[in-house]
CSV table of C-alpha atoms in Angstrom, one decimal:
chain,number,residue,atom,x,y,z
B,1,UNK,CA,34.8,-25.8,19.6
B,2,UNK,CA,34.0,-22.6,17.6
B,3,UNK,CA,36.9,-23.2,15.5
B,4,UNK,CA,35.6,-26.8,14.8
B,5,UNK,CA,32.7,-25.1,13.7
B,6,UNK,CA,34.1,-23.0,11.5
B,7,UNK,CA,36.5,-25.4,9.8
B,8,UNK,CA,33.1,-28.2,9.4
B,9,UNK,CA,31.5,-25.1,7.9
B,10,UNK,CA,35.0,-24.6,5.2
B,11,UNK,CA,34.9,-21.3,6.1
B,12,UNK,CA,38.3,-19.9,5.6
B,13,UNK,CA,38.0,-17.6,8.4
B,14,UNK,CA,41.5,-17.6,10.9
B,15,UNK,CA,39.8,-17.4,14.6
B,16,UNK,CA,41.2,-15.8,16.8
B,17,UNK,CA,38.7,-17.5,19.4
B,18,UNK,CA,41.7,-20.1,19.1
B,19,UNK,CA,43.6,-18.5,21.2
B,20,UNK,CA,40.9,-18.2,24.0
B,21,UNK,CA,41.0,-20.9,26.6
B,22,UNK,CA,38.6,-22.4,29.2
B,23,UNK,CA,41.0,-23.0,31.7
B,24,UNK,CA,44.7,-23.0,33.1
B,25,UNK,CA,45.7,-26.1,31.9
B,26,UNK,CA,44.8,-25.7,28.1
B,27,UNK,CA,47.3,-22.5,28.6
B,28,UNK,CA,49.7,-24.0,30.0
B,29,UNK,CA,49.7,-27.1,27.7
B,30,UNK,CA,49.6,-24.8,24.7
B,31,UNK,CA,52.5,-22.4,26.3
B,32,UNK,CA,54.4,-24.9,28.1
B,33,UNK,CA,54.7,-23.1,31.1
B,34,UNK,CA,52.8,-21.5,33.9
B,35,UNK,CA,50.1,-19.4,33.2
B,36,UNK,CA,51.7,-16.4,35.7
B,37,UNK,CA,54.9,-17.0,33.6
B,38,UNK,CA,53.2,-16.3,30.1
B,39,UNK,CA,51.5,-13.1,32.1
B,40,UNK,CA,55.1,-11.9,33.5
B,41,UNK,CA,56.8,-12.8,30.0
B,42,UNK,CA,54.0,-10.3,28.5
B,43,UNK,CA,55.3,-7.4,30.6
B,44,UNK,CA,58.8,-7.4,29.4
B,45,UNK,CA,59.6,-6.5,25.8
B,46,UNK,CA,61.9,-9.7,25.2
B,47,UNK,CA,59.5,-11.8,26.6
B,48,UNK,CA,57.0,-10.8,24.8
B,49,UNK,CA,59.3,-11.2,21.0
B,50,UNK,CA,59.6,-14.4,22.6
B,51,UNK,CA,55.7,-15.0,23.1
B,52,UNK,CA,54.9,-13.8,19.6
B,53,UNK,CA,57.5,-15.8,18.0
B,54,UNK,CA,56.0,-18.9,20.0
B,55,UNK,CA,52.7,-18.1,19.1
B,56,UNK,CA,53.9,-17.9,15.6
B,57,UNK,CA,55.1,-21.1,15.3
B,58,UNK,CA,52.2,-22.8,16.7
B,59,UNK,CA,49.9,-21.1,14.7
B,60,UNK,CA,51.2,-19.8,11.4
B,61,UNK,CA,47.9,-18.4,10.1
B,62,UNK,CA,48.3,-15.9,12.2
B,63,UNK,CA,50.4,-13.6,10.2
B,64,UNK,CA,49.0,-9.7,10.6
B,65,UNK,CA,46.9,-10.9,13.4
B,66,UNK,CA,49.6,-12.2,16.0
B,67,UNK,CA,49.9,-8.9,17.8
B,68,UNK,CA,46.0,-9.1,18.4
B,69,UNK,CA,46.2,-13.1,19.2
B,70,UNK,CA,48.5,-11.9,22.1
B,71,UNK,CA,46.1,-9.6,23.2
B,72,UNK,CA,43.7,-11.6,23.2
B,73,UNK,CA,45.3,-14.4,24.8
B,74,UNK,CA,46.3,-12.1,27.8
B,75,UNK,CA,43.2,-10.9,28.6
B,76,UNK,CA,42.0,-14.3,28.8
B,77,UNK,CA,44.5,-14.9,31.4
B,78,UNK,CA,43.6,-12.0,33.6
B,79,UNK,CA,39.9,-13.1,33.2
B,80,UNK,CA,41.0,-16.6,34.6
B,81,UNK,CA,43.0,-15.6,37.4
B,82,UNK,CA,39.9,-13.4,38.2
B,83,UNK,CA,37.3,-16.6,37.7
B,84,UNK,CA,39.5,-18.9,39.9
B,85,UNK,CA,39.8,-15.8,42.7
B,86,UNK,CA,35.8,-15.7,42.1
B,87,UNK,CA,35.2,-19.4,42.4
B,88,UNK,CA,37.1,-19.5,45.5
B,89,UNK,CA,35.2,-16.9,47.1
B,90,UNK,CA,31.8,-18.7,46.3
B,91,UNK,CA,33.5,-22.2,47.2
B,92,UNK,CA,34.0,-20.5,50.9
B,93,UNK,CA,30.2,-19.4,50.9
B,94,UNK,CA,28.2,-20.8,53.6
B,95,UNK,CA,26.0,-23.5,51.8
B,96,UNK,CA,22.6,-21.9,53.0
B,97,UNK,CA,23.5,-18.6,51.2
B,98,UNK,CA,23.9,-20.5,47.9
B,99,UNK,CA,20.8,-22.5,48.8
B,100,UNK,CA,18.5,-19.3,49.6
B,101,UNK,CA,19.6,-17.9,46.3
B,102,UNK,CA,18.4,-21.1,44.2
B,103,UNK,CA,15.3,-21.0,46.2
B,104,UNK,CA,14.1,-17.4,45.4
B,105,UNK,CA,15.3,-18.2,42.0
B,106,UNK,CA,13.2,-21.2,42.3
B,107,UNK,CA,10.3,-19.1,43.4
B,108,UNK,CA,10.3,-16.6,41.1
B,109,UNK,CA,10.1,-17.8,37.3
B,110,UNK,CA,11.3,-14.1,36.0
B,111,UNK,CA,14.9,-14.5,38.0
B,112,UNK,CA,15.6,-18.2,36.3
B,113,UNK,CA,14.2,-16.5,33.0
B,114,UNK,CA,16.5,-14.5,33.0
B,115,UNK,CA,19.9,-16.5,33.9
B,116,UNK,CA,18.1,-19.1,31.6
B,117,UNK,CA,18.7,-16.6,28.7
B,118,UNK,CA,22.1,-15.8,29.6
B,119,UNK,CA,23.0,-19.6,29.3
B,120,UNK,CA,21.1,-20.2,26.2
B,121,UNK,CA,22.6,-17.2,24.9
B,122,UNK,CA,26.0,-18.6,26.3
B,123,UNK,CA,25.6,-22.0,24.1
B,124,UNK,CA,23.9,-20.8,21.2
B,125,UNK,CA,26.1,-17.6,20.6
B,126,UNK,CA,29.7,-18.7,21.8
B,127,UNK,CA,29.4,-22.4,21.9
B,128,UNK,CA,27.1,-23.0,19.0
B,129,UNK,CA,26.1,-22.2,15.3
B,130,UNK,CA,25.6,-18.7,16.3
B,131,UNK,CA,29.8,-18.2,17.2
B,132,UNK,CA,30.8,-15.4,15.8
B,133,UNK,CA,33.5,-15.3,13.0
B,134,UNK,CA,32.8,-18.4,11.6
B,135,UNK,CA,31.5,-16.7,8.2
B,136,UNK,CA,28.3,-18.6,6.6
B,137,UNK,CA,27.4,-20.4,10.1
B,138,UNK,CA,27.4,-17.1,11.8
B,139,UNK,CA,25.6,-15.0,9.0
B,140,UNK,CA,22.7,-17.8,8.8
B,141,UNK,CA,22.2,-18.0,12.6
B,142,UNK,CA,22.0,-14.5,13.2
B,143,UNK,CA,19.4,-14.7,10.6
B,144,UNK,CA,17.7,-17.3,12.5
B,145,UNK,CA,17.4,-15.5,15.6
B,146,UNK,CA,15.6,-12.9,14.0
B,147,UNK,CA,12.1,-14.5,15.6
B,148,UNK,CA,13.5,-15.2,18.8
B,149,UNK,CA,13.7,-12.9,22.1
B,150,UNK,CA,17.2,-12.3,21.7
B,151,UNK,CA,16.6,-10.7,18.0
B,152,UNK,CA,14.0,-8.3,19.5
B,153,UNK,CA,16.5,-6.9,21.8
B,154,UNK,CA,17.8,-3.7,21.5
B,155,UNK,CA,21.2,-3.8,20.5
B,156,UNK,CA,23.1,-0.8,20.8
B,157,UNK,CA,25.2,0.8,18.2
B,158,UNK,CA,29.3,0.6,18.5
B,159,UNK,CA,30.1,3.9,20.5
B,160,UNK,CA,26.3,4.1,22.0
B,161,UNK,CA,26.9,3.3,25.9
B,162,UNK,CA,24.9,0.6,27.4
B,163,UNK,CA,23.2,3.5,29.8
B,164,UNK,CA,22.2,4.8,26.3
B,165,UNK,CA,20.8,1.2,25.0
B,166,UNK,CA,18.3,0.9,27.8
B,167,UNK,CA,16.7,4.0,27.0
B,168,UNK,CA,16.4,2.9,23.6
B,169,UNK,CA,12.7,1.6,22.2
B,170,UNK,CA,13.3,-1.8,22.1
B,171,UNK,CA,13.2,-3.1,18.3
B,172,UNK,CA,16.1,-4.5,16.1
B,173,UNK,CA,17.8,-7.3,17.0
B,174,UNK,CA,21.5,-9.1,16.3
B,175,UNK,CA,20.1,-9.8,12.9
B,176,UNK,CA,19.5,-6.5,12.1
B,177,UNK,CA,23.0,-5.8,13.0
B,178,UNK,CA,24.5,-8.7,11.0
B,179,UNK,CA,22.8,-7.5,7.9
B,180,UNK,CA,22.6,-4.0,8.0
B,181,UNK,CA,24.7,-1.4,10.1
B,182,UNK,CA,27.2,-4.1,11.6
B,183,UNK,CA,27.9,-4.9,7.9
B,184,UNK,CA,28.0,-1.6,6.2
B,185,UNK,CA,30.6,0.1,9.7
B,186,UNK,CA,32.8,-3.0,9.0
B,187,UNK,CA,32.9,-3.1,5.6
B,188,UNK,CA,35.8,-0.3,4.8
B,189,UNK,CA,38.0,-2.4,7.4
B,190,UNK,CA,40.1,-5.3,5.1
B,191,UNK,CA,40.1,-8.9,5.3
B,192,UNK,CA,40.5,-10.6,8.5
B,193,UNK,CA,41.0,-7.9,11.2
B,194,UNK,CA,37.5,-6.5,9.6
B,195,UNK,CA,35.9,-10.2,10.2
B,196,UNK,CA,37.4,-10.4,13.0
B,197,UNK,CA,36.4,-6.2,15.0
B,198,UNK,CA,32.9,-7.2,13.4
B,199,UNK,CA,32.2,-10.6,15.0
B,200,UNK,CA,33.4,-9.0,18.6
B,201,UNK,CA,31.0,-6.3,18.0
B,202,UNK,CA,27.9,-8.6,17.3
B,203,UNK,CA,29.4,-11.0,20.3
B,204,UNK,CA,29.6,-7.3,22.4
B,205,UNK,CA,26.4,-6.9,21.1
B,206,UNK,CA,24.9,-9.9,22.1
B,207,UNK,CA,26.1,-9.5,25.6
B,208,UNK,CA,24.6,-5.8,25.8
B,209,UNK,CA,21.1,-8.0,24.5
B,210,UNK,CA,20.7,-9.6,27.7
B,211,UNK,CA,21.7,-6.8,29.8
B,212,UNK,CA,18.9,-5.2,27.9
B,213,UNK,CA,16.5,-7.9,28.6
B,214,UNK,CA,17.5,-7.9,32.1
B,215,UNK,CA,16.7,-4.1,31.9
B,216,UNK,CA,13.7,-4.5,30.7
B,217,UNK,CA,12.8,-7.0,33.5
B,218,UNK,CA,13.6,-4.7,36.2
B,219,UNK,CA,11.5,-2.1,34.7
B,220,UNK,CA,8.2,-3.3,34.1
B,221,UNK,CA,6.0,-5.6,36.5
B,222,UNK,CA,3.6,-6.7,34.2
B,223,UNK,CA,6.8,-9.0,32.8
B,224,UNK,CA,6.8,-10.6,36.3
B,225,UNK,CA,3.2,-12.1,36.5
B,226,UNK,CA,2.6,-15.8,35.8
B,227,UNK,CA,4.2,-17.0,32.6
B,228,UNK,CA,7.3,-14.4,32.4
B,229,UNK,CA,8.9,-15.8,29.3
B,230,UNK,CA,5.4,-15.3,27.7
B,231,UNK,CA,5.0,-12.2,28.5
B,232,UNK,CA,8.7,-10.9,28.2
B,233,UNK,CA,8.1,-12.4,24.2
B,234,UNK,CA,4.7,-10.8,23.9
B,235,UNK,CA,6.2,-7.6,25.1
B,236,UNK,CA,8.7,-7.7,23.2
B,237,UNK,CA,6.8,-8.1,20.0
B,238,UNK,CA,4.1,-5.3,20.4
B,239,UNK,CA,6.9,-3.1,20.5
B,240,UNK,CA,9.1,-4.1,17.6
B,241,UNK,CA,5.5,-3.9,15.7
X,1,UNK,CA,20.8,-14.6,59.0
X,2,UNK,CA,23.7,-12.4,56.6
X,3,UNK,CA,23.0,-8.4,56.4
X,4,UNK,CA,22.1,-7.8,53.3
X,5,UNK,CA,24.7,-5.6,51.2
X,6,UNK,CA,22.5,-3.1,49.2
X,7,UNK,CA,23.6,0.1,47.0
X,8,UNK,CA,22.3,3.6,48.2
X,9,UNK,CA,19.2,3.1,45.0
X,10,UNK,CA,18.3,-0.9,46.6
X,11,UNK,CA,18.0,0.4,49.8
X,12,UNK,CA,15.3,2.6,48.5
X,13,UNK,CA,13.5,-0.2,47.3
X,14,UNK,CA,13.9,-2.0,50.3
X,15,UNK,CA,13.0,0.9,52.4
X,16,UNK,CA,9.4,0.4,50.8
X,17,UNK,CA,9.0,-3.1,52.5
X,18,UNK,CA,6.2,-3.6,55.1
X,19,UNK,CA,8.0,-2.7,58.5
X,20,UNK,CA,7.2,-6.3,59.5
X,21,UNK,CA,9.2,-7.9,56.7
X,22,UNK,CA,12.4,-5.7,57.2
X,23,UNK,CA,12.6,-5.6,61.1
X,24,UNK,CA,14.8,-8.5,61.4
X,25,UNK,CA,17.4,-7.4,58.7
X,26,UNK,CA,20.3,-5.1,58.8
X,27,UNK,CA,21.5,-2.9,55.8
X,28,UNK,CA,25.2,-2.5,55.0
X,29,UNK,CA,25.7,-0.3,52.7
X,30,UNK,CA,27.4,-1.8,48.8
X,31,UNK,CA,29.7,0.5,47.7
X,32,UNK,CA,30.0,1.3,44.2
X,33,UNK,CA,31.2,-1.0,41.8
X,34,UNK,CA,31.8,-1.2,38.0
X,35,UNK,CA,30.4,-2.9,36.0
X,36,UNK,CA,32.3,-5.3,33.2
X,37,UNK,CA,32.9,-4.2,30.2
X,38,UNK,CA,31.3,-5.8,27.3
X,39,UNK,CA,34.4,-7.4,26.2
X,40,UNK,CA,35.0,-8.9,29.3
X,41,UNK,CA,31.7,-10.5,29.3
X,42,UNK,CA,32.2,-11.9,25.7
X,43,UNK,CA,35.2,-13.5,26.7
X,44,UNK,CA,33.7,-14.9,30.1
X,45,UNK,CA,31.0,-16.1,27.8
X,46,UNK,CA,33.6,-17.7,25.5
X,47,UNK,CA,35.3,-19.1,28.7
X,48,UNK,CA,31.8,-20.7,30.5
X,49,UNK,CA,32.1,-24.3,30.8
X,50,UNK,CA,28.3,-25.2,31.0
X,51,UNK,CA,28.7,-29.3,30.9
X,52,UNK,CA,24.9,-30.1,32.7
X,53,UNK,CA,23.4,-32.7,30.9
X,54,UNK,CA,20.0,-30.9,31.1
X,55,UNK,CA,21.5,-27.8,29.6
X,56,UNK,CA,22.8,-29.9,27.2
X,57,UNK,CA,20.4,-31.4,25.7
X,58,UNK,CA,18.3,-28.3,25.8
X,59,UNK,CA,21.1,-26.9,23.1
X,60,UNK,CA,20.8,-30.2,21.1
X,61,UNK,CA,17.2,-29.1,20.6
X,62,UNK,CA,17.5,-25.9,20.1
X,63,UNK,CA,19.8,-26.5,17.2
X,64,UNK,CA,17.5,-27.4,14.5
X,65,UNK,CA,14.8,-25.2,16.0
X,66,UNK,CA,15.1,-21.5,17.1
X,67,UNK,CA,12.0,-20.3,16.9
X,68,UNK,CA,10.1,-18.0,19.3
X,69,UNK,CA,8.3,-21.0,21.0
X,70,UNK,CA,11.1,-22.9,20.6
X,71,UNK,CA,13.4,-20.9,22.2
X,72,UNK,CA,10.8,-19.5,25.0
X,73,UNK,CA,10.1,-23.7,25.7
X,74,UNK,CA,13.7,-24.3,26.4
X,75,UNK,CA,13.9,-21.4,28.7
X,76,UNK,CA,10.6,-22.7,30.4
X,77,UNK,CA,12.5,-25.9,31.1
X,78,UNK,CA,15.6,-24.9,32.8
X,79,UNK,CA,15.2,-24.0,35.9
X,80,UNK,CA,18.4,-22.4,36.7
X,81,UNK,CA,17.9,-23.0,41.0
X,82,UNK,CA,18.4,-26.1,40.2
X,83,UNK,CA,21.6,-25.8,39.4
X,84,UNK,CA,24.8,-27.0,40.7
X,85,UNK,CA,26.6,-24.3,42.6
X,86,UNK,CA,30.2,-24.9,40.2
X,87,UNK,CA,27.0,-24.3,37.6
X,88,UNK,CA,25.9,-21.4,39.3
X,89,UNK,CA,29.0,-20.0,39.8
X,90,UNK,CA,30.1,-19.9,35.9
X,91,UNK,CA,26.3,-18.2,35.5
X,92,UNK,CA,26.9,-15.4,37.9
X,93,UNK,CA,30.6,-14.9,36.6
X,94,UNK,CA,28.9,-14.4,32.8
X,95,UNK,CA,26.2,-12.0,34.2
X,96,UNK,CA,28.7,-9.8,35.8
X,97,UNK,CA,27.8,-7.0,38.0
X,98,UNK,CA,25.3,-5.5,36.0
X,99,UNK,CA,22.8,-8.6,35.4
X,100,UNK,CA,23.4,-9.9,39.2
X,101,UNK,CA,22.1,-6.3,40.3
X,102,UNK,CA,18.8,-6.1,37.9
X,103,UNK,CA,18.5,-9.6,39.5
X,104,UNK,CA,18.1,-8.2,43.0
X,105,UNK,CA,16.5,-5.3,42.5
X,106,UNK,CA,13.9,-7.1,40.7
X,107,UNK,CA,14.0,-9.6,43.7
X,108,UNK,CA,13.3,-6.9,45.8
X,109,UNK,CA,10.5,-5.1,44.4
X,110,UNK,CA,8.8,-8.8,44.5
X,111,UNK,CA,10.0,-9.4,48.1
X,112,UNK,CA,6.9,-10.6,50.8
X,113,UNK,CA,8.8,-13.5,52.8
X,114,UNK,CA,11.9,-13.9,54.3
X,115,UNK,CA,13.1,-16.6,52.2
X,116,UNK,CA,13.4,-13.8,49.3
X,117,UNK,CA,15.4,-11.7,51.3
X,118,UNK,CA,17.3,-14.5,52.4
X,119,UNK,CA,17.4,-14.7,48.5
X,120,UNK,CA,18.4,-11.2,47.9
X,121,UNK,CA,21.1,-10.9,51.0
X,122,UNK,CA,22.8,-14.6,49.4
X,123,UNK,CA,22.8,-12.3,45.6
X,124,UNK,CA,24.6,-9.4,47.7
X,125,UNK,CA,27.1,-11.3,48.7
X,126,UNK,CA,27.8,-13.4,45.7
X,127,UNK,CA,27.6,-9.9,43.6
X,128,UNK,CA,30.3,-8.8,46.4
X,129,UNK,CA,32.4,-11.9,46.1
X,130,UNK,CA,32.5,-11.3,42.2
X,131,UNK,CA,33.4,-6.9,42.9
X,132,UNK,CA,36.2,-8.5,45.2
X,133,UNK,CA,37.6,-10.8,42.6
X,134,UNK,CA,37.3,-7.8,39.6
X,135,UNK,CA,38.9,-5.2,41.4
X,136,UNK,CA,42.1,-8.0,42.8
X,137,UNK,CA,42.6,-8.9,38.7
X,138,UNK,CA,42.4,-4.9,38.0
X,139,UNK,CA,44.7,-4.1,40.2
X,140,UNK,CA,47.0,-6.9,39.7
């Protein structure tokens, strides 16, 4: 979907995010083989000539970023096998330990607040106008987050730690980053591999936003009191002022 | 009724509990676990499958609108225990570790029933499920 974005938006922007897949069977389709087959071809130096050369001809825009693509691609793997091995486990969960969770979260706004915000976050970020990489679309979302909880954030620098972030005032906000310091660091890197390190620091970035926000949360009770959401924003203004 | 599965910090917090409220429940200790690393997270964000029609349209809206009261109106509106649990589970595995902890902790500073505790030990052993399922991949 992000690279239908990107190619309604004319950006000319290769994505990388192409070669990230929701599940199994898209990797299989697009490999022709089974996933644990692409994963042991990966470990093996032929088989790996043989994945790039594969990944080549199925994508030729590629080029200098193939080597990345393959990267990329694995990773996703390993964080499939690791969702299916985690969906199991929950599938084997009694049903009352699934139901008591949804209650308390039921009961207490600030906990559905919060896993609200990572969701939103989820679809407007990754699944939305906000993906990163897609150029103009990207750049005019971030802008348009500015107002919203997620730009008041703080969002840590690249090499701050996220132990570092939460001791951080909180101000700033993905915008910030898009315009200013995110810009200026990637901006001796060239062409696409710059595009591409930048947009998966602002997505890193926006990740390390809700940890902060779930931080924040944990920290101070007066965000748990009747309207949460209100409160969280309210807080969050006073001090970005 | 599950134990509930705390860290050496959560059991402080839930050391602080009315006697009455914690009488019933036994402690097994967490141990430590990473948390995922950013990247991770991005690309279990990029791999979430949220298909609920009320999330849905929630985005719809939020498309032409991301204002502050926009945005704080659509998070108003979801209420994410109502959830499916294939929902639920693609939340929890984009939260990670990290999130899923803040979450109980925060449950159990505001624990005074029961149910929340019931609450917190189902989190543990979700959070646990998910430690077990990073550390088979890592070591893969």
């Amino acid at each position: 979907m992000i690279s239908e974005i990107a190619s309604k938006s004319g950006s000319p922007v290769p994505n990388l995010d192409r070669w990230i897949f929701r599940d199994r069977e898209a990797i299989e389709q697009r490999f022709g083989m089974e996933l644990e087959k692409v994963l042991e071809m990966y470990h093996s130096d032929s088989g790996r000539k043989e994945l790039l050369l594969k990944m080549k001809q199925i994508d030729p825009s590629l080029n200098g970023n193939i080597n990345q693509a393959l990267e990329t691609v694995t990773d996703n793997m390993k964080e499939l096998k690791t969702k299916e091995s985690f969906l199991m486990k929950m599938v084997k969960l009694p049903i009352r330990t699934v139901k008591a969770v949804a209650n308390a979260v039921m009961k207490h706004p600030v906990l559905s607040a919060l896993g609200a915000l990572a969701v939103i976050a989820a679809l407007v970020y990754f699944f939305g106008p906000a993906a990163v990489g897609t150029g103009e679309v990207g750049t005019a979302a971030a802008g348009a987050f500015k107002d919203t909880v997620l730009g008041k954030v703080v969002v840590p620098t690249p090499g701050m730690g996220v132990g570092a972030a939460a001791d951080l005032p909180v101000t700033g906000g993905l915008s910030d980053v898009a315009a200013g310091g995110m810009a200026e660091s990637a901006g001796s890197l060239a062409g696409e591999s710059g595009r591409f390190i930048e947009g998966a620091r602002i997505s890193e970035a926006a990740v390390d936003s809700i940890r902060s926000a779930a931080d924040a949360i944990a920290k101070d009770p007066k965000i748990r009191t009747v309207d949460p959401i209100g409160t969280f924003f309210e807080l969050m203004e006073n001090s970005s002022k | 009724m599950d134990a509930l599965l705390l860290t050496d910090d959560e059991q402080k917090f839930f050391g602080s509990l009315p006697a009455a409220l914690k009488e019933e429940w036994e402690v097994q200790t967490q141990i430590p676990m990473s948390e995922e690393t950013p990247s991770q997270l991005v690309l279990r964000y990029k791999m979430a499958h949220f298909d609920d029609p009320r999330l849905q349209k929630i985005m719809k809206g939020l498309r032409g609108d991301m204002s502050r009261d926009s945005v704080a109106n659509a998070l108003r509106s979801v209420n994410i225990g109502t959830l499916s649990m294939e929902q639920l589970a693609e939340l929890f595995f984009i939260l990670g570790i990290g999130v899923m902890s803040r979450m109980i902790t925060v449950l159990l500073q505001c624990a005074t029933t029961d149910d929340d505790l019931e609450g917190v030990a189902g989190l543990t052993r979700i959070r646990s499920a998910l430690h077990e399922a990073n550390v088979s991949q890592s070591q893969a």
